[in-house]
Short mmCIF file of C-alpha atoms and ligand atoms in Angstrom, two decimals:
data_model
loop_
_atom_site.label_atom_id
_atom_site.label_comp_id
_atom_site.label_asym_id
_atom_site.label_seq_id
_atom_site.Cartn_x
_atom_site.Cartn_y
_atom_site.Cartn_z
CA UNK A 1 15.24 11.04 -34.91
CA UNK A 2 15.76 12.28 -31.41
CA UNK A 3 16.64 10.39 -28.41
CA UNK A 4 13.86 8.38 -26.57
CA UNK A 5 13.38 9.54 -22.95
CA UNK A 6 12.74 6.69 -20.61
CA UNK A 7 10.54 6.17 -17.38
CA UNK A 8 13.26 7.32 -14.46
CA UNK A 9 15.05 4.76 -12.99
CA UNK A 10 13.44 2.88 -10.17
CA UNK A 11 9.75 3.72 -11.74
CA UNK A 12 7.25 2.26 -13.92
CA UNK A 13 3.97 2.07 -15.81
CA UNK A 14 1.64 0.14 -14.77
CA UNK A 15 -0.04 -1.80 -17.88
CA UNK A 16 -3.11 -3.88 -18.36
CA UNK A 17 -3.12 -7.23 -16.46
CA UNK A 18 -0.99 -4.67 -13.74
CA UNK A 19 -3.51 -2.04 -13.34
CA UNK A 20 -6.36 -4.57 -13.25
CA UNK A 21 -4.48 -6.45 -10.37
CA UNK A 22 -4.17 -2.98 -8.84
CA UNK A 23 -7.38 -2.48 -9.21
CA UNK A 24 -9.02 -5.68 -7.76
CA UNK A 25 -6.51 -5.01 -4.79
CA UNK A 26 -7.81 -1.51 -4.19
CA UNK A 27 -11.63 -2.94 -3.67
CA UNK A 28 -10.17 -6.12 -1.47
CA UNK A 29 -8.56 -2.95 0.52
CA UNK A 30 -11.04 -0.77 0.70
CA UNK A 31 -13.92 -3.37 1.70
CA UNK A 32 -12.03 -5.20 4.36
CA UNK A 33 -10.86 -1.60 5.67
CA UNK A 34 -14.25 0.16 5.53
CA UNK A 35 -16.00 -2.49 7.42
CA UNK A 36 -13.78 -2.25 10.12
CA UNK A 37 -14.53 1.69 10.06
CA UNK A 38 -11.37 3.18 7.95
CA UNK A 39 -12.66 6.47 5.86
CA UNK A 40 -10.38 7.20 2.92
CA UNK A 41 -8.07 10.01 3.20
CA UNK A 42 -5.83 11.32 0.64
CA UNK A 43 -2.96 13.60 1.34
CA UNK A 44 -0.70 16.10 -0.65
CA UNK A 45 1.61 14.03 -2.73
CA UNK A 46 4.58 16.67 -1.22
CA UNK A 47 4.72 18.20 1.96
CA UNK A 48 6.99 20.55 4.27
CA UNK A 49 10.47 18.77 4.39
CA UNK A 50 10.44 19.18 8.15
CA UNK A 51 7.31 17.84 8.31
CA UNK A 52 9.31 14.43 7.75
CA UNK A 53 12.22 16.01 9.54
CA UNK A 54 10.07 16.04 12.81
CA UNK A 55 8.30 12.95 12.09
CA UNK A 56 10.49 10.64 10.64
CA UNK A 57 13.16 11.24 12.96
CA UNK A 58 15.94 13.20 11.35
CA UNK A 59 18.57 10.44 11.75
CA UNK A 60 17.19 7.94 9.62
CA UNK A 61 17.99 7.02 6.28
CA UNK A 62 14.72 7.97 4.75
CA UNK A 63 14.92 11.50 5.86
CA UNK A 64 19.13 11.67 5.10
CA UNK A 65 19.40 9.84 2.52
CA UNK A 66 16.22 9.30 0.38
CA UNK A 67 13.85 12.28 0.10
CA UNK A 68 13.22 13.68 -2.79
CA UNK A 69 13.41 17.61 -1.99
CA UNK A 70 12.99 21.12 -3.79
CA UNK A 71 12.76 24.66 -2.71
CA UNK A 72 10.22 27.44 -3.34
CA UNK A 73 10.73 30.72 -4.49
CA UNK A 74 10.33 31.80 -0.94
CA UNK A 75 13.04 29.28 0.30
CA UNK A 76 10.96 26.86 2.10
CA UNK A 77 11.69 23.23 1.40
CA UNK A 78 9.01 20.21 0.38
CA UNK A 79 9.73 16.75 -0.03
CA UNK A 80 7.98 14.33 -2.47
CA UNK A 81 5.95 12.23 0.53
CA UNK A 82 8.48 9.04 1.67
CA UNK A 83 5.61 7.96 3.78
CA UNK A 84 1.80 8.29 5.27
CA UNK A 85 1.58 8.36 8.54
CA UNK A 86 3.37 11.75 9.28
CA UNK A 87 1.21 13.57 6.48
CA UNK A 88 -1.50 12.03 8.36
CA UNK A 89 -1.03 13.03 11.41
CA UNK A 90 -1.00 16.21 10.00
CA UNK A 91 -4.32 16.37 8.37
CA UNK A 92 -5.49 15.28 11.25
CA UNK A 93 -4.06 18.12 13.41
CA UNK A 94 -4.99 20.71 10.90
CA UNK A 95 -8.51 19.38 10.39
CA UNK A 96 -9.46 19.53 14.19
CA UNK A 97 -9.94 15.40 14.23
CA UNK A 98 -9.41 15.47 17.88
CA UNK A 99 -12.84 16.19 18.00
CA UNK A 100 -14.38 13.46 16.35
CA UNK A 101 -15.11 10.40 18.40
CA UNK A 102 -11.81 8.82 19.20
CA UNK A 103 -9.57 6.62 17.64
CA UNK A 104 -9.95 8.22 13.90
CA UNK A 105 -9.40 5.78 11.42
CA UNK A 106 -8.57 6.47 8.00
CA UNK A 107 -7.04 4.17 5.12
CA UNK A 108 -4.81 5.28 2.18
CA UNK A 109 -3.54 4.02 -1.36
CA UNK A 110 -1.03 5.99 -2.58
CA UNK A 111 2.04 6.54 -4.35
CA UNK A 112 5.36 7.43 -2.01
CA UNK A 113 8.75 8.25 -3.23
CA UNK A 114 12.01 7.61 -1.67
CA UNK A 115 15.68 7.89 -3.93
CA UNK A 116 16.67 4.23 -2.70
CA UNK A 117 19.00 1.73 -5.04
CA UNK A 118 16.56 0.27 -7.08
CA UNK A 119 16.02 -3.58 -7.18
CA UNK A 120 13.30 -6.32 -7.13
CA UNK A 121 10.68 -4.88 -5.11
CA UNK A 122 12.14 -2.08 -4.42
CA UNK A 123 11.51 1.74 -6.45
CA UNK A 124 11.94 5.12 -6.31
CA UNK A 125 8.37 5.64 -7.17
CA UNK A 126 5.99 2.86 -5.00
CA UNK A 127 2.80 2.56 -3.65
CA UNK A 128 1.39 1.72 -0.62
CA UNK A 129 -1.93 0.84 0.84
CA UNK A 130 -2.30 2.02 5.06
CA UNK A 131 -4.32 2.27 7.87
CA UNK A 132 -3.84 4.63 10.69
CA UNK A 133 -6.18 4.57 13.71
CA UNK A 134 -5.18 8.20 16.00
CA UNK A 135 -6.26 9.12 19.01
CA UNK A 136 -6.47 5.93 21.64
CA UNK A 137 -3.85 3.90 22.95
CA UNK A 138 -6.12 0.96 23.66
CA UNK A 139 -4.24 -2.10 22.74
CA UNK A 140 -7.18 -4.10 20.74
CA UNK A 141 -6.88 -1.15 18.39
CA UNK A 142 -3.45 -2.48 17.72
CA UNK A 143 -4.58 -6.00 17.89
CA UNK A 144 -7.40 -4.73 15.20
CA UNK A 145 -5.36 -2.94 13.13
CA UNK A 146 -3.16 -5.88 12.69
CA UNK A 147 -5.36 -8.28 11.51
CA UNK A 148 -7.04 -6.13 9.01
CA UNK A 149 -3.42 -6.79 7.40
CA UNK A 150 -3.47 -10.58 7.95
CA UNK A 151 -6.81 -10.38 6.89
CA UNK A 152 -5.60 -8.34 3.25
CA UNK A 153 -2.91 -10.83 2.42
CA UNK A 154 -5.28 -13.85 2.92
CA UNK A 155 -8.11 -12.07 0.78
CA UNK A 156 -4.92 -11.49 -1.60
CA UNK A 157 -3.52 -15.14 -1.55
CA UNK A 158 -0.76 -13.72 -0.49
CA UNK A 159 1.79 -16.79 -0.06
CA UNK A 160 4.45 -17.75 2.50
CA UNK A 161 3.37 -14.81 4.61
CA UNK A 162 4.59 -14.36 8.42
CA UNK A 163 3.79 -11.73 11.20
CA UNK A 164 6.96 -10.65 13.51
CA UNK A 165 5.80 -8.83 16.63
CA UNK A 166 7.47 -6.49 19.15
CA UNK A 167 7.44 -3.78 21.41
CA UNK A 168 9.78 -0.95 21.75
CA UNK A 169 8.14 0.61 24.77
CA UNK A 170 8.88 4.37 25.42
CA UNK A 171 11.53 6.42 24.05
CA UNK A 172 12.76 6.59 28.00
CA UNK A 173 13.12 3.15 28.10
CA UNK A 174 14.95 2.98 24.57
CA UNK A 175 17.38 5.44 25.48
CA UNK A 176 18.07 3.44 28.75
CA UNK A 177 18.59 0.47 26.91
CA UNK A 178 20.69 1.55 24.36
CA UNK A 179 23.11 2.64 27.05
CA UNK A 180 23.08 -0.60 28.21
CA UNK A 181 23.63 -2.32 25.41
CA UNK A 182 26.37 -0.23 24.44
CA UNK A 183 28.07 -1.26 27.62
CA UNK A 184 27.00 -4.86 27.06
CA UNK A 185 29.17 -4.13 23.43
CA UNK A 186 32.07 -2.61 24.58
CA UNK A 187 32.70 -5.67 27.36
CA UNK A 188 32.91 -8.07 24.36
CA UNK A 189 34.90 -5.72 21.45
CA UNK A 190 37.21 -8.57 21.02
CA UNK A 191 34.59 -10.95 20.26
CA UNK A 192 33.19 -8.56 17.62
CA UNK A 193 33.34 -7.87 14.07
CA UNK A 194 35.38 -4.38 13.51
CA UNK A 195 32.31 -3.05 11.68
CA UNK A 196 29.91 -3.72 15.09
CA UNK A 197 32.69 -2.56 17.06
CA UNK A 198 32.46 0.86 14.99
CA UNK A 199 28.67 1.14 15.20
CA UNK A 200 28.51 0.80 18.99
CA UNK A 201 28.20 4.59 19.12
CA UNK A 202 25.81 5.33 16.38
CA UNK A 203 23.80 2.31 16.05
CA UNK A 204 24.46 -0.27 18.47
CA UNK A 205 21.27 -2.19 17.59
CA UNK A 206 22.29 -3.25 13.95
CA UNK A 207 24.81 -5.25 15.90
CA UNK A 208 21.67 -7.93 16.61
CA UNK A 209 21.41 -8.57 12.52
CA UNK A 210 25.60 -9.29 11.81
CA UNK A 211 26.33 -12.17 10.03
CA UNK A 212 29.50 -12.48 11.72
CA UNK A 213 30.17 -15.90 13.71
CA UNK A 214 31.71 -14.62 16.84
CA UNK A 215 29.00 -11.42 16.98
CA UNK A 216 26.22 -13.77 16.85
CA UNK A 217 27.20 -15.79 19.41
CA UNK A 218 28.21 -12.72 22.03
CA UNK A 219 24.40 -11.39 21.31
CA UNK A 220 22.85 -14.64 22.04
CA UNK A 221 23.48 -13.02 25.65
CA UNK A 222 23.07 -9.47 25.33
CA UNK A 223 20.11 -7.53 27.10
CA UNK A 224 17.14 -7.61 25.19
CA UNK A 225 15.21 -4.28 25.22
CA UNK A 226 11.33 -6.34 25.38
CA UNK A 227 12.88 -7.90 29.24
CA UNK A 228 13.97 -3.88 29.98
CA UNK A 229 10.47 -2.55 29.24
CA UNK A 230 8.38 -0.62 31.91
CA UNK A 231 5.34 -2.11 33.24
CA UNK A 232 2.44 -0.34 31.52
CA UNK A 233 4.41 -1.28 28.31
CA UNK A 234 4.87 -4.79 29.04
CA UNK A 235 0.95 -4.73 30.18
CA UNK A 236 0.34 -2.93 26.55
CA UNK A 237 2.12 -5.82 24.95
CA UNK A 238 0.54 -8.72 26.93
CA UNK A 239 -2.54 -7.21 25.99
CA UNK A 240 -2.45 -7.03 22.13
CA UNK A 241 -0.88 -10.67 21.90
CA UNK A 242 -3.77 -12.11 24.25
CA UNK A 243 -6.13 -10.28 21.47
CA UNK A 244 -4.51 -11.78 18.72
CA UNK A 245 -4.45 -15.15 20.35
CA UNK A 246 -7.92 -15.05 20.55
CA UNK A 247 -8.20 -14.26 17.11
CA UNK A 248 -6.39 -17.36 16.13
CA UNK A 249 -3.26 -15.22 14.37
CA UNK A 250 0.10 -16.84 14.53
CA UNK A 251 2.82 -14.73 15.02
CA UNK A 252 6.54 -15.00 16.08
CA UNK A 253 8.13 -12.61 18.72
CA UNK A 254 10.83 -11.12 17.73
CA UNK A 255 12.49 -8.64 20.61
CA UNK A 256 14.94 -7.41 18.36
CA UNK A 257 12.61 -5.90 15.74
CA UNK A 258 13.94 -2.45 14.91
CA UNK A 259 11.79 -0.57 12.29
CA UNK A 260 13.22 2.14 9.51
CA UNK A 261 11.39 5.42 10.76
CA UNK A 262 11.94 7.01 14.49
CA UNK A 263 8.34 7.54 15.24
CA UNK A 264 7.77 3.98 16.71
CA UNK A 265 6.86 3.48 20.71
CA UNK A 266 5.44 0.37 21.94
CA UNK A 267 4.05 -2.08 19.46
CA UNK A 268 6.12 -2.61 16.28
CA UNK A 269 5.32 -5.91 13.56
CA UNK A 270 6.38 -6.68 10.20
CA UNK A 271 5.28 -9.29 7.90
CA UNK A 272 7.32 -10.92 5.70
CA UNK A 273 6.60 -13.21 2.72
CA UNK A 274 9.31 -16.00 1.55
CA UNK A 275 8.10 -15.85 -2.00
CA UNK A 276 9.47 -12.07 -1.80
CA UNK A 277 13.27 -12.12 -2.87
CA UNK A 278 15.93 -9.87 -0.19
CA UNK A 279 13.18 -7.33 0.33
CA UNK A 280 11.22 -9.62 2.39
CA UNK A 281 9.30 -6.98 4.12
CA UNK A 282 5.76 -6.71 2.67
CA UNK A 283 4.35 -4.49 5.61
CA UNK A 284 4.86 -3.28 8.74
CA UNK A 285 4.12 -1.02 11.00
CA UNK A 286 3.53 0.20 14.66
CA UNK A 287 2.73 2.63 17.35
CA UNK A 288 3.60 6.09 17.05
CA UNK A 289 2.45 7.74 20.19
CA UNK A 290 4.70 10.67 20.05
CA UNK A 291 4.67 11.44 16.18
CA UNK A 292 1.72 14.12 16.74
CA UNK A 293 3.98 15.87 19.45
CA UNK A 294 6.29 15.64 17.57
CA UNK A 295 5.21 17.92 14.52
CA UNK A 296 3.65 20.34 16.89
CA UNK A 297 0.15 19.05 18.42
CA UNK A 298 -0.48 17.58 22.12
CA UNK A 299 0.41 14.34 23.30
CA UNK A 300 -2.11 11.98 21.31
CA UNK A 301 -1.51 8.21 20.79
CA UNK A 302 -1.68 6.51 16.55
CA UNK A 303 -0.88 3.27 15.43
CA UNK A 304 -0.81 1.93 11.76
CA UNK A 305 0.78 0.56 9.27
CA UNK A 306 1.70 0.80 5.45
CA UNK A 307 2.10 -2.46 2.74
CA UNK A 308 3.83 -2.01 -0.73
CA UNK A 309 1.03 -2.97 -3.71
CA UNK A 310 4.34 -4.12 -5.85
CA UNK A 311 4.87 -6.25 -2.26
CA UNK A 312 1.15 -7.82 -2.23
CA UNK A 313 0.86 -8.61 -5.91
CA UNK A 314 4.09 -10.03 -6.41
CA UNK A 315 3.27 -12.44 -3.90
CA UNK A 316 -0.34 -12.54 -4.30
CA UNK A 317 -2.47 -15.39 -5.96
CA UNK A 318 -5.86 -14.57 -5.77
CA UNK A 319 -6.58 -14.22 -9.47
CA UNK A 320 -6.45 -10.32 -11.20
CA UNK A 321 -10.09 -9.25 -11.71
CA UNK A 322 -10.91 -9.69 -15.59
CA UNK A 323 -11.68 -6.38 -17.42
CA UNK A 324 -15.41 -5.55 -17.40
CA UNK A 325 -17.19 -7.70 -19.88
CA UNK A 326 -18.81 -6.10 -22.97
CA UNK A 327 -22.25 -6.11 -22.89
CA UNK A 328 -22.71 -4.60 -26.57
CA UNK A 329 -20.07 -4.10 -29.55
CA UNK A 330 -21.69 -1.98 -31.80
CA UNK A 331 -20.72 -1.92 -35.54
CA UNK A 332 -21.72 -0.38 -38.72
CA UNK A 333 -21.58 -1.67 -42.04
CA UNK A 334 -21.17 1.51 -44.02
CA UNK A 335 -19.82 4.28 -42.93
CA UNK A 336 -23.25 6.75 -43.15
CA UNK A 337 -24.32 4.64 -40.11
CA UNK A 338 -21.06 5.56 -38.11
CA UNK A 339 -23.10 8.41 -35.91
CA UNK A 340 -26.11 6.20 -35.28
CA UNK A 341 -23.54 3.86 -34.17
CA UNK A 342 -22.02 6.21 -31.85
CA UNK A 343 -24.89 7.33 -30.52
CA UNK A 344 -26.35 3.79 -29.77
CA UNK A 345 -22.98 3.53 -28.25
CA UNK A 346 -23.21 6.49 -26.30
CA UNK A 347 -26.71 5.93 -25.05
CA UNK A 348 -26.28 2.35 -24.23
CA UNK A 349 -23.61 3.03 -21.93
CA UNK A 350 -25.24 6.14 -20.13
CA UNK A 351 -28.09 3.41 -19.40
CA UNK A 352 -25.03 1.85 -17.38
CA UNK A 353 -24.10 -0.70 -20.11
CA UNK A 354 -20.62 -1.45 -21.34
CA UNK A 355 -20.41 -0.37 -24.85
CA UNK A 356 -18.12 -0.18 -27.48
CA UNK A 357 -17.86 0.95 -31.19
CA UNK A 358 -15.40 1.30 -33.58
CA UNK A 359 -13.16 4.28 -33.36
CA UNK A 360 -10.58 3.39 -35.79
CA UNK A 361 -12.22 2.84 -38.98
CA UNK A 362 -12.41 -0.43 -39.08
CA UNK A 363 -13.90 -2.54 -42.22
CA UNK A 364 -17.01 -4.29 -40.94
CA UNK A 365 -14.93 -7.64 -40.42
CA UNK A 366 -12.28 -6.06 -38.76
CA UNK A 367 -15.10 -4.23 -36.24
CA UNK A 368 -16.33 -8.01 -35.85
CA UNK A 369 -12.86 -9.07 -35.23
CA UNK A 370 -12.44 -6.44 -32.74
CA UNK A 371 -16.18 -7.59 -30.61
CA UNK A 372 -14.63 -11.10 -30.59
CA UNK A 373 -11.87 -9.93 -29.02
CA UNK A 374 -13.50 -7.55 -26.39
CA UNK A 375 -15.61 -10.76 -25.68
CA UNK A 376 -18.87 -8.66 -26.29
CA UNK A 377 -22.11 -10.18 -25.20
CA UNK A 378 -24.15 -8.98 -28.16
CA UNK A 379 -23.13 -7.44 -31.64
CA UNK A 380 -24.97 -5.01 -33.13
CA UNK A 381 -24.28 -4.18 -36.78
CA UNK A 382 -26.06 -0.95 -38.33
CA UNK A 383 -26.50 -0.76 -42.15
CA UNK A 384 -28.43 0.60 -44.86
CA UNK A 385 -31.49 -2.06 -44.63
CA UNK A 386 -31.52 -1.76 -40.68
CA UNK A 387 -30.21 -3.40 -37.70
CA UNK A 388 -29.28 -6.53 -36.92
CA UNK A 389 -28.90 -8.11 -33.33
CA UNK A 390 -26.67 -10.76 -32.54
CA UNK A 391 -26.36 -13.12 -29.31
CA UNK A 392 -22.52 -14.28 -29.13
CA UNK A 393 -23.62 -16.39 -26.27
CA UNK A 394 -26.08 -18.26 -28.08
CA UNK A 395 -25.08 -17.21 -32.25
CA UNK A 396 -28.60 -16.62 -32.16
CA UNK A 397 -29.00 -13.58 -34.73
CA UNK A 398 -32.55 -11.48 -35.73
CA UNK A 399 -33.18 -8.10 -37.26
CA UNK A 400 -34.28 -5.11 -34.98
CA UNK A 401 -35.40 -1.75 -35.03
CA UNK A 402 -32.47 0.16 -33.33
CA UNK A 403 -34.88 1.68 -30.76
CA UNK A 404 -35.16 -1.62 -29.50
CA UNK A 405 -31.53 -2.93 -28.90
CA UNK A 406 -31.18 -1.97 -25.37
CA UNK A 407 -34.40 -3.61 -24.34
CA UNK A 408 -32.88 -6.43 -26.22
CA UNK A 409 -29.59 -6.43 -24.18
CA UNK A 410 -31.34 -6.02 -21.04
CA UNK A 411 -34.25 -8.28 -21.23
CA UNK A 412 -33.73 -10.57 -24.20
CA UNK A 413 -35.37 -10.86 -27.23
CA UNK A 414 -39.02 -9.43 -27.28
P1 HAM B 501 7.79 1.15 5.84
O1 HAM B 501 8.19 -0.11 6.52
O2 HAM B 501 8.87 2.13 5.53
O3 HAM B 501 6.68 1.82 6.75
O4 HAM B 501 7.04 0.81 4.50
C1 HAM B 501 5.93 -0.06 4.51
C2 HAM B 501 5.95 -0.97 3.29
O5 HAM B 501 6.07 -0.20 2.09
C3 HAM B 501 7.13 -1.93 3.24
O6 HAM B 501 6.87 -3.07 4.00
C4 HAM B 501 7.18 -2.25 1.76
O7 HAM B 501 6.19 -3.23 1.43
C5 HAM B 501 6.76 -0.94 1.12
N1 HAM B 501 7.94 -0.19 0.67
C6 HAM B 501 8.74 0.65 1.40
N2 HAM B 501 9.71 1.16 0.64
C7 HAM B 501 9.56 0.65 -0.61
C8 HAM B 501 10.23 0.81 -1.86
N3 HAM B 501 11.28 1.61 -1.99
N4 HAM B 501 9.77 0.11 -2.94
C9 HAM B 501 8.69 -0.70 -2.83
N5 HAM B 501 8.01 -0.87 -1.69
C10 HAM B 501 8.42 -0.21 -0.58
C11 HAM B 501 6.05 2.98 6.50
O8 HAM B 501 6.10 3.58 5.43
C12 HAM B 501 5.18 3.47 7.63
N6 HAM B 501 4.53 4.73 7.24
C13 HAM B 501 4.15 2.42 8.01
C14 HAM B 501 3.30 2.84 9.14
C15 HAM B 501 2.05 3.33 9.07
N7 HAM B 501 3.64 2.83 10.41
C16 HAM B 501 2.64 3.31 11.13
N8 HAM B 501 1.66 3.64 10.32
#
């Protein structure tokens, strides 16, 4: 015998009870996003690497490190999509969306792929369910956009959840801060732990999440980039927290919120759930109001955001949906009835019934066994000296004609 091949690391099916869950998620998703005025989109599953490269923000890990890339015969380079929102923004450019009334809204469910270690809640191959509103910089769209989340992981039962809000204000501001901070860092090096110490250059920010005793208690006085931010961003952020405070959603500030991807201005949340393991994060997301500028278009404001499925149903409790119920099993008793079976079968379901019949020839009492466990409504069993018609719900049982078993089904006995 050969060697099994295996899933790839980091990826997997997803099996019964899993894709039923997925399934019931999708339609919580897709009504609580459509009646706030999200239109599905679906994008290429790979797109220009520098699409990413652009949009991403070259620096980060999931552009360095975790892209999944090939060439063409022509030399140009794709990636298998690490994200949404930059594909998005390009549909958007390329579909002339500007024009539409403004902001755009579309939703997503789709898979992403990014070459990270894998672990509990975290894959190679994952999906993610997003919203991105483009084109208005109005701050109740962020305030909207944000509880359309909330609103998913309550729908979901989602436990232990918590929103983190923040604001990064413009990349101006950033860069201005950042020299700051460095400064700030370089005053206390003694203080620090060596590995802080040697980030000061390249990332001073990580210095905010050390574990380190002595680090943590120098930051407790270092600047804070949400008291350096410029007046129409603090306005911006005032704004979308009075919104959600009207709509009743707690949330904690956090002003040193730092998100994976470069594309973030202004607003920036993540939630968390505690009954998630070290990858707490089950969404996040943010403005992006330079992303579209970024890969080429004019200056045009987005904000969205992007929650692993894994993420939701691992810390969901809303019940999975159950698998359609059976309204008719039908079964023969001798095998010359098989086509009428399949036919009854057949035309039951095109009526918009659920229907099954035997596939695998079955005996008669292992067809039976097989409506039991399908749960079937009614059983229909075709033989030589006709039909007969039986209620499950009920055990009631009678003898038909087999025109007559739909009406039966749908209506009850005649
Ligand atoms: P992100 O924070 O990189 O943002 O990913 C969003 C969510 O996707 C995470 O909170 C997590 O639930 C899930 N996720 C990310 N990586 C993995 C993984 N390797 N395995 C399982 N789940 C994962 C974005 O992707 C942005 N595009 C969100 C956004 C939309 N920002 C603005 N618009």
């Amino acid at each position: 015998m050969s060697a099994r091949i295996q899933a790839p690391r980091g990826t997997s099916d997803v099996l019964e009870e899993a894709a039923l869950a997925r399934t019931h998620l999708e339609g919580v998703a897709r009504d609580i996003l459509e009646r706030a005025g999200y239109h599905r989109i679906e994008t290429p599953t790979f797109e220009a690497t520098e699409l990413f490269a652009r949009g991403v923000g070259e620096s980060t890990d999931v552009v360095q490190k975790e892209m999944y890339t090939f060439a063409e015969a022509d030399g140009t380079s794709y990636a298998l999509r690490p994200e949404g929102t930059a594909p998005i923004c390009r549909a958007y450019l390329e579909h002339g969306m500007h024009k539409l009334p403004q902001p755009v809204k579309l939703w997503y469910l789709s898979s992403f792929f990014r070459r990270e270690r894998p672990q509990k809640g975290r894959y190679r191959q994952f999906w993610q369910v997003g919203a991105e509103a483009i084109g208005s910089d109005d701050p109740a769209v962020d305030a909207e956009a944000i509880l359309l989340l909330a609103e998913l992981y309550e729908a979901m039962g989602c436990r232990g959840v918590r929103l983190r809000l923040g604001s990064l204000g413009s990349p101006e501001t950033r860069r201005a801060y950042r020299v700051q901070l460095q400064a700030f860092l370089r005053a206390h090096a003694d203080a620090l732990a060596p590995e802080v110490v040697a980030r000061i250059d390249l990332n001073p920010l990580r210095a905010f999440d050390a574990d380190h005793p002595g680090t943590r208690r120098v930051m407790q006085d270092a600047p804070r980039l949400l008291d350096a931010l410029a007046d129409d961003d603090r306005e911006h952020f005032a704004a979308v927290r009075a919104l959600l405070d009207a709509a009743g959603l707690a949330y904690e500030i956090d002003p040193t919120l730092v998100r994976g991807l470069d594309y973030y201005t202004r607003t920036v949340f993540e939630f968390t759930s505690d009954a998630l393991g070290a990858q707490s994060g089950i969404g996040g997301g943010g403005r992006y109001d330079g992303l579209i500028e970024q890969i080429g278009g004019p200056a045009t404001p987005g904000i969205g955001w992007a929650s692993g499925i894994e993420r939701i149903l691992m810390t969901a409790t809303a019940a999975p949906a159950a698998a359609p119920p059976v309204d008719l099993f039908v079964a023969y008793a001798t095998p010359s009835r098989r086509a009428s079976a399949f036919r009854l079968a057949a035309d039951v379901r095109r009526a918009g019934h659920a229907a099954r019949v035997e596939l695998g020839g079955r005996s008669l009492k292992g067809q039976l066994r097989q409506a039991d466990r399908a749960g079937a409504r009614f059983v229909a069993i075709l033989g030589d000296e006709g039909t007969s018609l039986k209620d499950m719900e009920t055990g009631e049982q009678r003898t038909v004609e087999a025109a007559t078993v739909m009406h039966h089904i749908t209506h009850g006995w005649l």
